[in-house]
Structures are given as structure tokens and as C-alpha cells.
Tab-separated table of C-alpha atoms in Angstrom:
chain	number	residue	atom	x	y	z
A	1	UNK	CA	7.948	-72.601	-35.679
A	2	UNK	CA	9.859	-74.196	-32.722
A	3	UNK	CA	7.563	-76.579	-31.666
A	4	UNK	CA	8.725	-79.298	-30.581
A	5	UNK	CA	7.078	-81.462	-33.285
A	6	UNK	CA	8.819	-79.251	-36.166
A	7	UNK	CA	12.171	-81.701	-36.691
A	8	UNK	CA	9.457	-85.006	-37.178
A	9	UNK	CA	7.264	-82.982	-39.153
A	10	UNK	CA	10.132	-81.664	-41.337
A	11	UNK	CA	11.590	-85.113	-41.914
A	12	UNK	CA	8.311	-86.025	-43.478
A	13	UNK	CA	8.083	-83.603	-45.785
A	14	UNK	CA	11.302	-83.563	-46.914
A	15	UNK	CA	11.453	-87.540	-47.532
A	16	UNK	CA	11.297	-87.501	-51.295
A	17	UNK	CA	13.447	-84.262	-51.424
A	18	UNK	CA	15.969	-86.116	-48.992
A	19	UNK	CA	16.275	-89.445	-51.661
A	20	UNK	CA	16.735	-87.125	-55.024
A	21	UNK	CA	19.549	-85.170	-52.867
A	22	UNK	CA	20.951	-88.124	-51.028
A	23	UNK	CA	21.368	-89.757	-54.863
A	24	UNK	CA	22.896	-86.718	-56.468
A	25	UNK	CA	25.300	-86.472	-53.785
A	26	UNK	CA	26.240	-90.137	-54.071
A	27	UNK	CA	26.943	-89.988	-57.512
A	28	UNK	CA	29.075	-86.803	-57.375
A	29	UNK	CA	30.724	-88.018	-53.991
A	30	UNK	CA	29.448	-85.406	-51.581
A	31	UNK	CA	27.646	-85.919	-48.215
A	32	UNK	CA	24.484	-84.623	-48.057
A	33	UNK	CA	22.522	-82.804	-44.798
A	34	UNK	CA	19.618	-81.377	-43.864
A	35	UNK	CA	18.704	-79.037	-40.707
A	36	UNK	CA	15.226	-78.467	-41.268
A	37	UNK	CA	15.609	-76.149	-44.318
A	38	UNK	CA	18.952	-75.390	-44.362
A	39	UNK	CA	20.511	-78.200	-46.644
A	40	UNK	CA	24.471	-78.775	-47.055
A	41	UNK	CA	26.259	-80.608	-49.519
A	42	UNK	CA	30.445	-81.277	-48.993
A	43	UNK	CA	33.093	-82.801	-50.137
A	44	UNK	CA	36.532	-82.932	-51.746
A	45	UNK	CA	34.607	-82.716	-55.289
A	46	UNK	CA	33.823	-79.455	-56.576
A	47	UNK	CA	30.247	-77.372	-56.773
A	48	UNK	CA	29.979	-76.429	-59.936
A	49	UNK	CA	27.243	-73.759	-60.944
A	50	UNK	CA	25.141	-77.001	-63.410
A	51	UNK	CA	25.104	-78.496	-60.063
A	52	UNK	CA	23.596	-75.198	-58.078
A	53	UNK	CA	20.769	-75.327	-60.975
A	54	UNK	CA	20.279	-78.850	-61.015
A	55	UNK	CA	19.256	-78.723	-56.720
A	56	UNK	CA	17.261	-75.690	-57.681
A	57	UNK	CA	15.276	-77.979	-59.935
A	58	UNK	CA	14.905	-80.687	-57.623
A	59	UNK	CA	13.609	-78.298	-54.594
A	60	UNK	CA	10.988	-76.505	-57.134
A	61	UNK	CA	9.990	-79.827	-58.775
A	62	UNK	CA	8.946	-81.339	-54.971
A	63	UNK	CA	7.359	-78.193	-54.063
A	64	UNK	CA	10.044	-75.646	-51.895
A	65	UNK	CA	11.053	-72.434	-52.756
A	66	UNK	CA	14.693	-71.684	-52.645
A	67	UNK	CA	16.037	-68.906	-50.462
A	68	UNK	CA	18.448	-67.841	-52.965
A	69	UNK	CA	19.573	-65.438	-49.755
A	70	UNK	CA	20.880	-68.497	-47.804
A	71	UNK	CA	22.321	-70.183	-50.844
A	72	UNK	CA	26.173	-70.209	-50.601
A	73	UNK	CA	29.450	-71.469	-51.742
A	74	UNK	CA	33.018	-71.344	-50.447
A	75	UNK	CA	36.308	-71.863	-51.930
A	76	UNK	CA	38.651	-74.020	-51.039
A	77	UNK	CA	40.557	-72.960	-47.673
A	78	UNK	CA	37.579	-70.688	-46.428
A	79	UNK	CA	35.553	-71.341	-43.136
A	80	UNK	CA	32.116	-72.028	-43.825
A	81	UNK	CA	28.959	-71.548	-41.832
A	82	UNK	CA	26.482	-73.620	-41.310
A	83	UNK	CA	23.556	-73.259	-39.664
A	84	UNK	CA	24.988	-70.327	-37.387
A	85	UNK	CA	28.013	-72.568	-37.157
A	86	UNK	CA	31.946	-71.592	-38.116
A	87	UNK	CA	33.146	-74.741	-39.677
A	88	UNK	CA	37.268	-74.045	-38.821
A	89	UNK	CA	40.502	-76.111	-38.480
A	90	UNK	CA	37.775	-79.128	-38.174
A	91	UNK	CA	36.055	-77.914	-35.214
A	92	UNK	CA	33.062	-75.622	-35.074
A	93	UNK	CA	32.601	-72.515	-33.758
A	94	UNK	CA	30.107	-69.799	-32.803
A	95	UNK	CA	29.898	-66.254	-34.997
A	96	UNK	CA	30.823	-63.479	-32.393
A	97	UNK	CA	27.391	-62.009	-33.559
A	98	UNK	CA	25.465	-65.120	-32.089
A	99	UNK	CA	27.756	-64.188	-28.319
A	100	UNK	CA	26.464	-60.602	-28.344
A	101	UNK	CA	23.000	-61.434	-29.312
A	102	UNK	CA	22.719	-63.667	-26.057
A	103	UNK	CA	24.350	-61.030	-23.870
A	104	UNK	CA	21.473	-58.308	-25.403
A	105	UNK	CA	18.852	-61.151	-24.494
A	106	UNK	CA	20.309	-61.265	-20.866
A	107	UNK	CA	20.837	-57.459	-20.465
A	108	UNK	CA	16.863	-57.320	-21.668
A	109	UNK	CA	16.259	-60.131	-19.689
A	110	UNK	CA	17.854	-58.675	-16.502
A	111	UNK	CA	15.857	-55.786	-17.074
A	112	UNK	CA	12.636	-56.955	-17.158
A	113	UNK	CA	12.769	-58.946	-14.220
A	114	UNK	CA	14.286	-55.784	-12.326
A	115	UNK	CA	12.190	-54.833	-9.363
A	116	UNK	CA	10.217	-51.537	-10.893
A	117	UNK	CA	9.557	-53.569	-14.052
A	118	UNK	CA	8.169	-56.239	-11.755
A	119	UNK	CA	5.625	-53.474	-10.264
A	120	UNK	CA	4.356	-52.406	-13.923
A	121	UNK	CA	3.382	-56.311	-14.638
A	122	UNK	CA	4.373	-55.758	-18.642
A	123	UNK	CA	5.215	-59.616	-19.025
A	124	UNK	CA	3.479	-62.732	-17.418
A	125	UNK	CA	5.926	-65.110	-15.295
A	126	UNK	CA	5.131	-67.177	-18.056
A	127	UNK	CA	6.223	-64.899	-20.492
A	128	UNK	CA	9.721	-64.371	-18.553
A	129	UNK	CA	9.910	-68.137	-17.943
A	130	UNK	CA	9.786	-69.030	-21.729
A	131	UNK	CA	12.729	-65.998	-22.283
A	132	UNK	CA	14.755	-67.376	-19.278
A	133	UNK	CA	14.738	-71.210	-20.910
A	134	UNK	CA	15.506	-69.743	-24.283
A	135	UNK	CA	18.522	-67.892	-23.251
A	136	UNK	CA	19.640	-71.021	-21.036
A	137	UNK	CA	19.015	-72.766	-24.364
A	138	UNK	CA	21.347	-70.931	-26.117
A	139	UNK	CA	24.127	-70.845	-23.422
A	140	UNK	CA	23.724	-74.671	-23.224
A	141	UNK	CA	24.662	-74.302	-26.690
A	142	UNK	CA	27.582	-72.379	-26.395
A	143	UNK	CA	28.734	-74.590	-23.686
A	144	UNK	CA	28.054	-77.548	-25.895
A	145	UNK	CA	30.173	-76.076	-29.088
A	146	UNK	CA	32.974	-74.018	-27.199
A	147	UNK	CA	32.759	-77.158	-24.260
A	148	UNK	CA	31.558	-76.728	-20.791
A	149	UNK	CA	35.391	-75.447	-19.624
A	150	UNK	CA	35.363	-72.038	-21.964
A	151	UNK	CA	35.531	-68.733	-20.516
A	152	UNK	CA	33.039	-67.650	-23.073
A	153	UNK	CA	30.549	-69.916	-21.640
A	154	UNK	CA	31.025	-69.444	-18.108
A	155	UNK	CA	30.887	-65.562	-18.793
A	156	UNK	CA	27.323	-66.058	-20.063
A	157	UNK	CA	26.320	-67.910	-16.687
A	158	UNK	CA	27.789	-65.599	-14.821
A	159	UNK	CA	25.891	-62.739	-16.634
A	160	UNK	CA	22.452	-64.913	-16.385
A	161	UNK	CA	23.604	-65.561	-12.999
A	162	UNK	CA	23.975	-69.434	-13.065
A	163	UNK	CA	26.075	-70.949	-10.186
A	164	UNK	CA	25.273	-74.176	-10.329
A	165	UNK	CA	25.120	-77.122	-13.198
A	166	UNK	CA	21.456	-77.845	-14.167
């Protein structure tokens, strides 16, 4: 939900499911993590499709359904993505898709804080507030993947308008 309780609250749930995955990748020589629900197993060992059944019986038996939409595998020498991340030449990036979705959210954001949108009172200061620290959120984010130097990242502040650090 994006409270800021979520993370604790999902660590406590998954504790059991954590141990049976945390032992299945020890024995096969993986490292096992967890964001919330998206789980990742890696290695230099291969995935083998037993092993894709065996975690599906291990989520159902403690409860979770499996979003067989996020489930994926990658062959060796492709660039994985992890929870919206690129995994490349050891470094992460950010999908181009993730960049244009921010811009959209400033364009809208820019918008609705023009001066006739003001006048017709459609969103609370509140309202704008909570979209203005989610889009700084995100371009915090891109600053903290890409690093605080990238052009991508100072584009975005520029767009939003930023001049100075926060």
C-alpha cells in the first residue's frame, strides 16, 4: 500500500517463507532476495524448471499466490530486471519507460498547479503536495541509480524546477 509500515509488516509475514527460500538457495548456491513481493534468486548455478515448481510449492504451501506474470528467467548474458531495475555490465540502471513516466507525472503535475487550474480548486494543496513528494521521490531515485552528476537526473529537476539540493 505504501505506507510507511508496509516493508516491517512484509518482513513479518514473509519470515517462514524467507527461511524455506534462504535454505533452498543455500543448498543450490544461489543468493536469495526479497523486495516486498518481488523475490530474486541468482547465481552462477542454473534455474532449472524442478526448481521454478519447487518455489511455487513453497509460496502456496505458506499461503501466497504466485504472480505467474512477474515470474521470469534469463539466460546467460541477458540484462535482467529487477524490481524496475536494469541489472547491466554490473551496474543498474533505470528502464527508459520508468524516465518518461516521471516526465508525464511532471507535465500533469505542472499542469495542475497552473494558474487557471488553481482557480477551479480540482485538487487540495494536500493533494498536490503528496504528487509533488512522489515525483521528487522518484527523481531522488534516479539521481540515486544514474548518481547525482547525470544529465538524466538534472533534466528531471530542471523540468520539476529544482535549483537547489534538498
Amino acid at each position: 500500500m505504501g505506507a510507511p509500515t508496509s516493508p516491517v509488516l512484509s518482513n513479518l509475514i514473509c519470515i517462514r517463507l524467507d527461511d524455506h527460500m534462504e535454505q533452498l538457495a543455500q543448498k543450490r548456491k544461489w543468493t536469495y532476495t526479497r523486495y516486498a513481493d518481488d523475490m530474486t534468486f541468482s547465481g552462477k548455478r542454473p534455474f532449472k524448471k524442478k526448481h521454478l515448481l519447487l518455489l511455487r510449492g513453497i509460496i502456496r504451501e505458506e499461503g501466497f499466490i504466485v504472480n505467474e506474470d512477474k515470474v521470469q528467467r534469463w539466460k546467460k548474458g541477458e540484462q535482467p530486471e529487477i524490481t524496475g531495475l536494469i541489472l547491466k555490465n554490473k551496474k543498474p540502471d533505470i528502464k527508459e519507460a520508468y524516465i518518461q513516466h516521471i516526465k508525464r507525472d511532471i507535465e500533469t503535475y505542472n499542469y495542475l498547479t497552473s494558474p487557471e487550474m488553481q482557480e477551479r480548486h480540482l485538487l487540495s494543496k494536500e493533494q498536490l503536495k503528496t504528487f509533488y513528494k512522489s515525483i521528487i521521490g522518484q527523481i531522488n531515485f534516479v539521481g540515486f541509480v544514474k548518481g547525482d552528476h547525470h544529465k538524466t537526473y538534472h533534466k528531471l529537476r530542471k523540468l520539476m524546477k529544482l535549483t537547489n539540493r534538498w
